[in-house]
Amino acid sequence: MNTLPRTFYSRPTAEVARDLLGKILVHGDTAGRIVEVEAYLGLVDLASHASKGRTPRTQVMFGPPGHAYVYFIYGMYECFNVVTESDGTPGAVLVRALEPVAGIERMFSRRPAVHREQDLCSGPGKLTLAMDITRRHNGRDLTHGDLRVEKPAKRSMFLVGVSPRIGIRHCTDWPLRFFVQGSAFVSKSPLNR
DNA sequence: CAATAGATCATCT
DNA sequence: GATGATCTATTGC
């Protein structure tokens, strides 16, 4: 119905990243409004997994757009990305933070240590826990099924903040992080203003 | 407050 | 064998 079509993802990665702000990530009966993302490019972007070329791990980034790329990091956490660009061209958008909009009680039960709603999904490792997204979703088609991205019923107005990406060691000055300015649900960072 | 250590493993050298 | 698109608890001012 309101699920984003594949053409939405088949565009330059930074454009898709910015346009994902305000969209709704749905998994089963939990859902959240996307408030923070980062773009990861192809061979020239040394911060991107795809800069190493096509490997078993990165093959999804080289595949058709509109699919999930979920990877395991720091021996503990999983990060959820959306694949962009046309088939054969690597690119992905890391979803870094969500504003919970549905299934909030379920999110709290998956994250027992959290007591404030704004701490539920304010980071890439946090939102995968709260939404129950794991490596089993790697390669999953996001244009249909129980894991998908939707256009919100009501359009909202917000300012888009831009900053360098967080937690990387290469290309640290590229302005590829986008977030909803002033949102309390964005991950904690000094770059938010 | 800010800085740091520890948890813990898939991936690549 | 080292590293990493992280998070939390703890220590130190």
XYZ file of N, CA and C (backbone and C1' of nucleotides) in Angstrom:
761
model
N 0.851 -1.203 0.000
C 0.000 0.000 0.000
C 0.876 1.238 0.000
N 1.390 1.634 1.171
C 2.282 2.791 1.219
C 3.748 2.395 1.198
N 4.015 1.121 0.909
C 5.395 0.646 0.906
C 6.199 1.294 -0.216
N 7.407 1.736 0.084
C 8.235 2.397 -0.919
C 8.602 1.412 -2.030
N 8.511 1.859 -3.302
C 8.821 0.991 -4.443
C 10.333 0.901 -4.676
N 10.729 -0.051 -5.495
C 12.155 -0.254 -5.737
C 12.815 0.972 -6.390
N 12.044 1.731 -7.165
C 12.598 2.921 -7.816
C 13.096 3.945 -6.794
N 12.496 3.936 -5.602
C 12.947 4.863 -4.552
C 14.416 4.603 -4.198
N 14.788 3.335 -4.172
C 16.134 2.951 -3.736
C 17.159 2.990 -4.862
N 16.666 2.931 -6.098
C 17.553 2.850 -7.262
C 18.017 4.239 -7.686
N 18.699 4.942 -6.773
C 19.164 6.315 -7.005
C 20.480 6.494 -6.268
N 21.154 7.640 -6.469
C 22.400 7.903 -5.736
C 22.199 7.757 -4.226
N 23.160 7.145 -3.557
C 22.999 6.737 -2.161
C 22.722 7.902 -1.215
N 23.426 9.030 -1.402
C 23.228 10.161 -0.496
C 21.812 10.722 -0.620
N 21.249 10.706 -1.846
C 19.873 11.170 -2.047
C 18.881 10.271 -1.331
N 19.085 8.953 -1.481
C 18.193 7.994 -0.814
C 18.273 8.176 0.687
N 19.493 8.369 1.196
C 19.687 8.530 2.635
C 18.867 9.701 3.154
N 19.034 10.852 2.519
C 18.308 12.053 2.967
C 16.802 11.839 2.880
N 16.335 11.196 1.792
C 14.895 11.003 1.591
C 14.292 9.947 2.517
N 15.141 9.118 3.117
C 14.618 8.115 4.055
C 14.168 8.747 5.371
N 14.678 9.945 5.681
C 14.263 10.620 6.915
C 12.756 10.853 6.869
N 12.076 10.516 7.971
C 10.634 10.691 8.041
C 9.845 9.476 7.570
N 10.503 8.524 6.908
C 9.826 7.302 6.473
C 9.690 6.329 7.659
N 8.847 5.310 7.494
C 8.546 4.404 8.602
C 9.125 3.014 8.331
N 10.009 2.571 9.222
C 10.527 1.204 9.143
C 9.591 0.298 9.937
N 9.084 -0.741 9.265
C 8.106 -1.648 9.876
C 8.686 -3.051 9.948
N 8.564 -3.671 11.116
C 8.861 -5.105 11.219
C 7.788 -5.745 12.073
N 6.928 -6.551 11.441
C 5.830 -7.165 12.184
C 4.956 -6.091 12.794
N 4.747 -6.153 14.105
C 3.887 -5.144 14.735
C 4.679 -4.038 15.427
N 5.992 -3.970 15.135
C 6.749 -2.818 15.622
C 7.082 -1.909 14.445
N 7.177 -0.619 14.719
C 7.496 0.341 13.666
C 8.141 1.583 14.260
N 8.979 2.243 13.464
C 9.626 3.464 13.921
C 9.861 4.425 12.769
N 9.811 5.712 13.093
C 10.071 6.760 12.112
C 11.577 6.980 12.034
N 12.115 6.950 10.807
C 13.558 7.088 10.613
C 13.977 8.545 10.858
N 14.897 8.762 11.831
C 15.304 10.123 12.156
C 16.810 10.353 11.978
N 17.574 9.285 11.663
C 19.018 9.448 11.483
C 19.557 8.341 10.589
N 20.335 8.727 9.570
C 20.891 7.759 8.619
C 22.307 8.169 8.213
N 23.046 7.222 7.622
C 24.339 7.539 7.025
C 24.452 6.836 5.684
N 25.049 7.527 4.701
C 25.245 6.950 3.371
C 26.628 6.306 3.294
N 26.691 5.107 2.755
C 27.964 4.424 2.511
C 28.061 4.089 1.039
N 29.113 4.635 0.413
C 29.248 4.570 -1.037
C 30.014 3.317 -1.483
N 30.571 3.379 -2.667
C 31.210 2.194 -3.239
C 32.720 2.177 -3.088
N 33.422 1.930 -4.176
C 34.858 1.657 -4.136
C 35.677 2.833 -3.612
N 35.226 4.076 -3.851
C 36.018 5.237 -3.447
C 35.837 5.578 -1.971
N 34.841 5.001 -1.332
C 34.537 5.311 0.062
C 35.189 4.266 0.970
N 36.377 4.596 1.501
C 37.123 3.618 2.290
C 36.421 3.259 3.598
N 35.436 4.067 4.015
C 34.683 3.730 5.222
C 33.617 2.682 4.943
N 33.337 2.435 3.661
C 32.281 1.489 3.287
C 32.823 0.075 3.171
N 32.070 -0.899 3.632
C 32.474 -2.297 3.477
C 32.676 -2.627 2.008
N 31.945 -1.955 1.139
C 32.005 -2.265 -0.300
C 33.322 -1.818 -0.939
N 34.112 -0.997 -0.224
C 35.375 -0.534 -0.817
C 36.357 -1.693 -0.990
N 36.132 -2.791 -0.275
C 36.997 -3.969 -0.388
C 36.618 -4.821 -1.596
N 35.548 -4.434 -2.265
C 35.108 -5.232 -3.409
C 34.063 -6.248 -3.009
N 33.685 -7.066 -3.972
C 32.617 -8.041 -3.752
C 33.141 -9.238 -2.965
N 32.653 -9.452 -1.775
C 33.023 -10.598 -0.938
C 31.727 -11.269 -0.478
N 31.835 -12.437 0.147
C 30.606 -13.081 0.649
C 29.794 -12.140 1.537
N 30.516 -11.326 2.340
C 29.815 -10.428 3.238
C 29.155 -9.274 2.501
N 29.858 -8.697 1.518
C 29.375 -7.457 0.898
C 28.535 -7.668 -0.355
N 28.335 -8.920 -0.760
C 27.653 -9.151 -2.037
C 26.271 -8.481 -2.083
N 25.596 -8.405 -0.935
C 24.262 -7.803 -0.938
C 24.322 -6.337 -1.344
N 25.412 -5.630 -0.929
C 25.555 -4.215 -1.292
C 25.714 -4.019 -2.790
N 26.187 -5.058 -3.477
C 26.374 -4.982 -4.926
C 25.125 -5.413 -5.681
N 24.169 -5.994 -4.975
C 22.982 -6.546 -5.614
C 21.913 -5.500 -5.886
N 20.700 -5.948 -6.198
C 19.608 -5.030 -6.536
C 19.201 -4.167 -5.347
N 18.713 -2.940 -5.602
C 18.325 -2.022 -4.533
C 17.045 -2.479 -3.838
N 16.799 -1.890 -2.650
C 15.574 -2.192 -1.925
C 15.639 -3.453 -1.100
N 16.863 -3.959 -0.872
C 17.024 -5.134 -0.019
C 17.761 -4.743 1.265
N 17.659 -5.598 2.292
C 18.313 -5.326 3.574
C 19.743 -5.850 3.564
N 20.671 -5.048 4.101
C 22.034 -5.497 4.374
C 22.209 -5.415 5.879
N 22.314 -6.561 6.531
C 22.467 -6.611 7.986
C 23.786 -7.288 8.308
N 24.658 -6.596 9.038
C 25.948 -7.183 9.392
C 26.164 -7.161 10.898
N 27.072 -8.019 11.339
C 27.386 -8.219 12.751
C 28.671 -7.456 13.067
N 28.677 -6.691 14.171
C 29.846 -5.839 14.448
C 30.206 -5.890 15.931
N 31.490 -5.767 16.243
C 31.993 -5.711 17.612
C 31.596 -6.932 18.440
N 31.396 -8.067 17.765
C 31.082 -9.293 18.479
C 29.777 -9.257 19.240
N 28.934 -8.255 19.001
C 27.770 -8.016 19.854
C 26.528 -7.502 19.175
N 26.721 -6.646 18.194
C 25.579 -5.905 17.662
C 25.399 -6.140 16.167
N 24.189 -5.916 15.711
C 23.895 -6.011 14.292
C 23.463 -4.622 13.833
N 23.822 -4.290 12.580
C 23.448 -3.002 12.021
C 22.617 -3.216 10.772
N 21.557 -2.425 10.639
C 20.609 -2.562 9.542
C 20.840 -1.484 8.483
N 21.000 -1.927 7.237
C 21.172 -1.018 6.105
C 20.162 -1.327 5.017
N 19.951 -0.323 4.148
C 19.110 -0.467 2.973
C 20.014 -0.364 1.749
N 19.920 -1.300 0.830
C 20.769 -1.295 -0.362
C 20.234 -0.304 -1.390
N 21.172 0.456 -1.989
C 20.800 1.498 -2.950
C 21.489 1.272 -4.289
N 21.303 2.228 -5.207
C 21.920 2.193 -6.545
C 21.375 1.012 -7.358
N 21.717 1.023 -8.656
C 21.196 -0.042 -9.514
C 21.974 -1.336 -9.290
N 21.389 -2.435 -9.735
C 21.999 -3.753 -9.577
C 23.415 -3.741 -10.167
N 24.399 -4.165 -9.377
C 25.785 -4.179 -9.854
C 26.612 -3.028 -9.316
N 25.947 -1.953 -8.875
C 26.637 -0.805 -8.276
C 26.432 -0.828 -6.768
N 27.530 -0.853 -5.980
C 27.371 -0.969 -4.532
C 26.925 0.344 -3.890
N 26.212 0.224 -2.778
C 25.771 1.386 -2.028
C 24.775 0.945 -0.970
N 24.791 1.619 0.188
C 23.845 1.277 1.246
C 23.679 2.450 2.198
N 22.545 2.488 2.867
C 22.257 3.507 3.868
C 22.097 2.819 5.225
N 22.956 3.208 6.170
C 22.849 2.698 7.543
C 21.774 3.478 8.283
N 20.793 2.776 8.836
C 19.772 3.430 9.655
C 20.300 3.495 11.083
N 20.485 4.718 11.587
C 21.135 4.902 12.886
C 20.171 5.170 14.040
N 18.960 5.674 13.757
C 18.039 5.970 14.851
C 16.605 6.040 14.365
N 15.694 5.625 15.242
C 14.259 5.639 14.956
C 13.513 6.301 16.103
N 12.376 6.913 15.745
C 11.413 7.367 16.750
C 10.311 6.312 16.807
N 10.193 5.574 17.901
C 9.206 4.482 17.961
C 7.794 4.994 17.706
N 7.028 4.276 16.872
C 5.644 4.687 16.618
C 4.644 3.547 16.830
N 5.100 2.295 16.877
C 4.183 1.175 17.114
C 4.922 0.035 17.799
N 4.197 -0.716 18.613
C 4.801 -1.850 19.309
C 5.804 -1.426 20.359
N 5.554 -0.287 20.972
C 6.533 0.277 21.904
C 6.714 -0.610 23.137
N 5.625 -1.190 23.624
C 5.744 -2.090 24.781
C 6.619 -3.291 24.450
N 6.477 -3.796 23.229
C 7.300 -4.924 22.801
C 8.770 -4.526 22.744
N 9.035 -3.299 22.288
C 10.426 -2.813 22.244
C 11.021 -2.751 23.649
N 10.246 -2.248 24.600
C 10.746 -2.178 25.979
C 11.049 -3.575 26.511
N 10.210 -4.548 26.172
C 10.438 -5.903 26.686
C 11.676 -6.534 26.058
N 12.044 -6.092 24.849
C 13.269 -6.604 24.228
C 14.508 -5.892 24.756
N 14.338 -4.740 25.403
C 15.464 -3.984 25.941
C 15.172 -3.625 27.399
N 15.277 -4.622 28.285
C 14.841 -4.480 29.683
C 15.555 -3.360 30.443
N 16.793 -3.028 30.053
C 17.557 -2.038 30.804
C 17.120 -0.611 30.495
N 16.328 -0.428 29.430
C 15.956 0.916 28.983
C 14.648 1.352 29.626
N 14.606 2.619 30.055
C 13.396 3.115 30.696
C 12.812 4.343 30.020
N 13.552 4.947 29.107
C 13.026 6.121 28.405
C 12.817 5.793 26.933
N 11.707 6.246 26.390
C 11.368 5.944 24.998
C 12.436 6.444 24.034
N 13.056 7.574 24.348
C 14.050 8.120 23.422
C 15.369 7.357 23.433
N 15.517 6.380 24.358
C 16.729 5.564 24.380
C 16.526 4.203 23.709
N 15.307 3.935 23.263
C 14.966 2.631 22.693
C 15.695 2.353 21.375
N 15.704 3.337 20.483
C 16.235 3.129 19.118
C 17.228 4.207 18.724
N 17.917 4.843 19.704
C 18.791 5.974 19.407
C 20.216 5.521 19.124
N 20.373 4.602 18.182
C 21.684 4.084 17.804
C 21.487 2.844 16.956
N 22.443 2.557 16.045
C 22.269 1.451 15.103
C 22.149 0.085 15.777
N 22.902 -0.138 16.862
C 22.820 -1.415 17.555
C 21.572 -1.517 18.424
N 21.068 -0.355 18.849
C 19.888 -0.345 19.710
C 18.627 -0.660 18.925
N 18.489 -0.048 17.747
C 17.238 -0.219 17.017
C 17.065 -1.638 16.478
N 18.178 -2.323 16.161
C 18.030 -3.706 15.702
C 17.557 -4.597 16.844
N 18.017 -4.310 18.071
C 17.530 -5.055 19.226
C 16.040 -4.790 19.445
N 15.657 -3.511 19.462
C 14.273 -3.136 19.744
C 13.312 -3.652 18.675
N 13.771 -3.667 17.407
C 12.901 -4.084 16.296
C 13.044 -5.574 16.001
N 13.958 -6.261 16.704
C 14.231 -7.679 16.454
C 14.649 -7.922 15.001
N 15.623 -7.116 14.549
C 16.211 -7.304 13.218
C 17.573 -7.965 13.417
N 17.801 -9.085 12.734
C 19.057 -9.814 12.885
C 19.588 -10.221 11.513
N 20.703 -10.955 11.539
C 21.314 -11.386 10.279
C 20.397 -12.287 9.463
N 19.387 -12.843 10.092
C 18.444 -13.661 9.313
C 17.718 -12.805 8.281
N 17.728 -11.484 8.456
C 17.079 -10.585 7.495
C 18.011 -10.132 6.382
N 19.286 -10.541 6.435
C 20.224 -10.095 5.403
C 19.747 -10.544 4.025
N 19.677 -9.594 3.088
C 19.233 -9.909 1.734
C 17.729 -9.863 1.550
N 16.980 -9.636 2.635
C 15.512 -9.608 2.564
C 15.018 -8.438 1.699
N 14.011 -8.712 0.869
C 13.413 -7.677 0.016
C 12.519 -6.770 0.865
N 12.813 -5.455 0.841
C 12.089 -4.497 1.679
C 10.862 -3.911 0.993
N 10.600 -4.302 -0.258
C 9.453 -3.728 -0.972
C 8.172 -4.523 -0.730
N 8.283 -5.633 -0.015
C 7.085 -6.349 0.422
C 7.467 -7.267 1.576
N 6.471 -7.791 2.287
C 6.745 -8.703 3.396
C 6.654 -8.019 4.743
N 7.063 -8.717 5.811
C 6.865 -8.177 7.161
C 7.957 -7.192 7.560
N 9.056 -7.152 6.800
C 10.090 -6.131 7.029
C 10.090 -5.207 5.820
N 9.701 -3.957 6.029
C 9.540 -3.038 4.893
C 9.646 -1.586 5.353
N 9.722 -0.674 4.362
C 9.755 0.757 4.671
C 8.558 1.415 4.000
N 7.816 2.198 4.788
C 6.600 2.826 4.276
C 6.691 4.344 4.281
N 5.917 4.932 3.390
C 5.711 6.367 3.391
C 4.685 6.660 4.470
N 4.920 7.664 5.318
C 3.950 7.940 6.386
C 2.626 8.445 5.833
N 1.539 8.183 6.572
C 0.210 8.611 6.140
C 0.132 10.138 6.047
N 0.710 10.799 7.055
C 0.726 12.262 7.038
C 2.150 12.732 6.778
N 2.295 13.697 5.908
C 3.631 14.213 5.658
C 4.002 15.196 6.758
N 5.241 15.113 7.244
C 5.667 16.013 8.315
C 6.767 16.936 7.815
N 6.863 18.081 8.438
C 7.893 19.065 8.100
C 9.030 18.983 9.110
N 10.257 19.032 8.638
C 11.390 19.066 9.558
C 12.611 19.589 8.820
N 13.564 20.092 9.566
C 14.833 20.521 8.982
C 15.781 19.329 8.978
N 16.561 19.196 7.899
C 17.525 18.103 7.795
C 18.906 18.597 8.222
N 19.460 17.979 9.264
C 20.825 18.282 9.685
C 21.803 17.403 8.924
N 23.010 17.925 8.671
C 24.043 17.173 7.954
C 25.334 17.235 8.755
N 26.062 16.110 8.835
C 27.336 16.097 9.551
C 28.200 14.972 9.009
N 29.479 14.912 9.414
C 30.289 13.730 9.093
C 29.710 12.491 9.765
N 30.111 11.336 9.272
C 29.619 10.076 9.822
C 30.317 9.754 11.152
N 29.683 8.888 11.913
C 30.134 8.592 13.276
C 30.805 7.216 13.348
N 31.903 7.146 14.130
C 32.491 5.847 14.434
C 33.358 5.234 13.361
N 33.787 6.041 12.366
C 34.614 5.520 11.270
C 36.013 6.117 11.336
N 36.948 5.523 10.593
C 38.332 5.986 10.625
C 38.818 6.499 9.282
N 37.996 6.331 8.258
C 38.354 6.834 6.930
C 37.289 7.820 6.467
N 37.701 8.728 5.576
C 36.743 9.683 5.015
C 35.938 10.373 6.117
N 36.626 10.777 7.189
C 35.921 11.288 8.369
C 35.337 12.684 8.176
N 35.635 13.319 7.039
C 35.064 14.660 6.838
C 33.990 14.687 5.752
N 33.597 13.519 5.259
C 32.550 13.514 4.230
C 31.182 13.735 4.874
N 30.396 14.712 4.394
C 29.099 15.036 5.020
C 27.995 14.074 4.587
N 28.031 12.869 5.112
C 27.090 11.838 4.648
C 26.161 11.332 5.741
N 26.143 12.042 6.880
C 25.172 11.706 7.925
C 24.033 12.716 7.873
N 22.810 12.214 7.884
C 21.631 13.070 7.816
C 20.720 12.753 8.995
N 20.137 13.790 9.604
C 19.260 13.545 10.752
C 18.175 14.610 10.835
N 17.097 14.269 11.524
C 16.006 15.220 11.760
C 16.453 16.182 12.851
N 16.600 17.438 12.454
C 17.107 18.451 13.371
C 16.205 18.585 14.589
N 16.820 18.556 15.779
C 16.075 18.784 17.005
C 15.350 17.568 17.554
N 15.391 16.442 16.849
C 14.692 15.249 17.337
C 15.373 14.695 18.580
N 14.572 14.326 19.582
C 15.109 13.748 20.816
C 15.491 12.290 20.627
N 15.158 11.729 19.462
C 15.378 10.298 19.238
C 16.642 10.010 18.443
N 17.372 11.058 18.037
C 18.634 10.910 17.326
C 19.709 10.432 18.303
N 20.680 9.641 17.812
C 21.732 9.157 18.689
C 22.508 10.327 19.271
N 23.013 10.137 20.492
C 23.702 11.207 21.214
C 25.005 11.549 20.494
N 25.148 12.793 20.064
C 26.368 13.206 19.375
C 26.530 14.705 19.467
N 27.772 15.190 19.580
C 28.004 16.631 19.622
C 27.737 17.297 18.277
N 27.511 16.475 17.227
C 27.332 17.046 15.888
C 25.872 17.371 15.582
N 24.993 17.216 16.585
C 23.569 17.316 16.296
C 23.044 18.747 16.134
N 23.863 19.737 16.361
C 23.389 21.102 16.178
C 24.322 21.854 15.240
P 25.323 17.017 33.003
O 25.942 15.663 32.513
C 26.927 15.493 31.477
C 28.185 16.311 31.735
C 29.418 15.783 30.971
O 29.699 16.678 29.901
C 29.881 15.836 33.318
P 30.399 16.047 28.540
O 31.800 15.457 29.039
C 32.917 16.308 29.214
C 34.162 15.463 29.431
C 34.519 14.584 28.236
O 35.920 14.598 28.066
C 34.077 13.234 30.143
P 36.674 13.924 26.830
O 37.296 12.593 27.442
C 38.085 12.683 28.604
C 38.378 11.289 29.133
C 38.792 10.287 28.048
O 39.957 9.619 28.482
C 37.000 9.420 29.340
P 40.766 8.573 27.530
O 40.254 7.170 28.114
C 40.313 6.959 29.520
C 39.714 5.606 29.852
C 40.052 4.505 28.837
O 40.321 3.312 29.558
C 37.759 4.568 29.180
P 41.381 2.226 29.014
O 40.783 0.936 29.732
C 40.121 1.065 30.991
C 39.059 -0.009 31.122
C 39.392 -1.315 30.401
O 38.901 -2.386 31.185
C 37.386 -0.458 29.525
P 39.539 -3.853 30.989
O 38.208 -4.694 30.767
C 37.043 -4.400 31.549
C 35.821 -4.965 30.846
C 36.115 -6.233 30.048
O 35.072 -7.167 30.291
C 35.085 -4.652 28.658
P 35.336 -8.709 29.934
O 34.008 -9.033 29.112
C 32.766 -8.477 29.520
C 31.834 -8.427 28.330
C 32.012 -9.619 27.382
O 30.777 -10.227 27.091
C 32.073 -7.581 26.182
P 30.741 -11.776 26.751
O 31.070 -11.771 25.195
C 30.151 -11.185 24.303
C 30.704 -11.283 22.892
C 31.407 -12.620 22.619
O 31.047 -13.074 21.336
C 32.836 -10.835 22.119
P 31.057 -14.691 21.117
O 31.237 -14.762 19.530
C 30.329 -14.075 18.681
C 31.050 -13.635 17.428
C 31.991 -14.696 16.831
O 31.894 -14.634 15.425
C 33.121 -12.694 17.079
P 31.184 -15.796 14.623
O 30.921 -15.104 13.202
C 30.118 -13.941 13.158
C 30.592 -13.010 12.060
C 31.089 -13.679 10.792
O 30.731 -12.844 9.707
C 32.863 -12.466 11.800
P 30.976 -13.268 8.236
O 32.310 -12.492 7.867
C 32.301 -11.073 7.960
C 33.707 -10.544 7.799
C 34.486 -11.134 6.614
O 34.757 -10.108 5.703
C 35.826 -10.989 8.576
P 35.401 -10.439 4.274
O 36.927 -10.004 4.455
C 37.211 -8.700 4.952
C 38.651 -8.615 5.408
C 39.664 -9.104 4.361
O 40.736 -8.180 4.297
C 40.042 -10.163 6.420
P 41.999 -8.348 3.231
O 43.254 -8.514 4.205
C 43.412 -7.611 5.300
C 44.703 -7.901 6.051
C 45.907 -8.224 5.166
O 47.057 -7.608 5.707
C 45.501 -10.035 6.644
P 48.771 -16.152 16.912
O 48.109 -14.797 16.324
C 49.026 -13.798 15.883
C 48.305 -12.539 15.521
C 47.636 -11.811 16.691
O 47.906 -10.426 16.518
C 46.051 -12.209 14.995
P 47.656 -9.342 17.645
O 46.912 -8.230 16.790
C 47.351 -7.952 15.459
C 46.299 -7.139 14.730
C 45.607 -6.084 15.589
O 45.560 -4.889 14.839
C 43.988 -7.557 14.649
P 45.031 -3.505 15.411
O 43.632 -3.410 14.655
C 43.529 -3.831 13.298
C 42.062 -3.866 12.921
C 41.217 -2.793 13.624
O 40.457 -2.140 12.640
C 40.194 -4.904 13.839
P 39.922 -0.638 12.778
O 38.362 -0.945 12.664
C 37.849 -1.610 11.505
C 36.420 -2.028 11.778
C 35.576 -0.931 12.444
O 34.266 -0.972 11.896
C 35.561 -2.863 13.771
P 33.956 -0.021 10.596
O 32.625 0.679 11.074
C 32.656 1.874 11.804
C 31.242 2.405 11.957
C 30.288 1.456 12.672
O 29.238 2.199 13.287
C 29.579 1.701 10.454
P 29.432 2.624 14.900
O 29.235 1.244 15.651
C 27.953 0.569 15.643
C 27.590 0.124 17.036
C 27.138 1.251 17.968
O 25.786 1.016 18.300
C 28.660 -0.224 19.053
P 24.947 2.043 19.217
O 25.086 1.451 20.686
C 24.643 0.122 20.921
C 24.972 -0.305 22.337
C 24.503 0.682 23.402
O 23.648 -0.020 24.276
C 26.768 0.047 23.757
P 22.820 0.752 25.425
O 23.653 0.395 26.741
C 23.941 -0.968 27.019
C 24.964 -1.036 28.132
C 24.643 -0.102 29.303
O 24.406 -0.929 30.425
C 26.939 0.058 28.649
P 24.081 -0.239 31.871
O 25.457 -0.426 32.650
C 26.193 -1.635 32.497
C 27.537 -1.493 33.179
C 27.479 -0.794 34.530
O 28.389 -1.433 35.420
C 28.885 0.430 33.078
P 28.514 -0.918 36.981
O 29.950 -0.226 36.986
C 31.024 -0.852 36.287
C 32.209 0.098 36.222
C 32.417 0.932 37.493
O 33.799 0.966 37.811
C 32.351 2.337 35.623
P 34.297 1.363 39.335
O 35.528 2.304 39.007
C 36.368 2.009 37.869
C 36.880 3.315 37.285
C 37.410 4.301 38.339
O 38.697 4.740 37.967
C 35.929 5.371 36.859
P 39.718 5.374 39.148
O 39.949 6.844 38.553
C 40.021 7.046 37.141
C 39.708 8.509 36.821
C 40.111 9.502 37.932
O 40.747 10.632 37.339
C 37.891 9.843 37.312
P 41.862 11.522 38.257
O 41.425 13.066 38.108
C 40.387 13.336 37.582
C 39.829 14.600 37.116
C 39.854 15.803 38.045
O 40.228 16.982 37.336
C 37.575 15.148 37.620
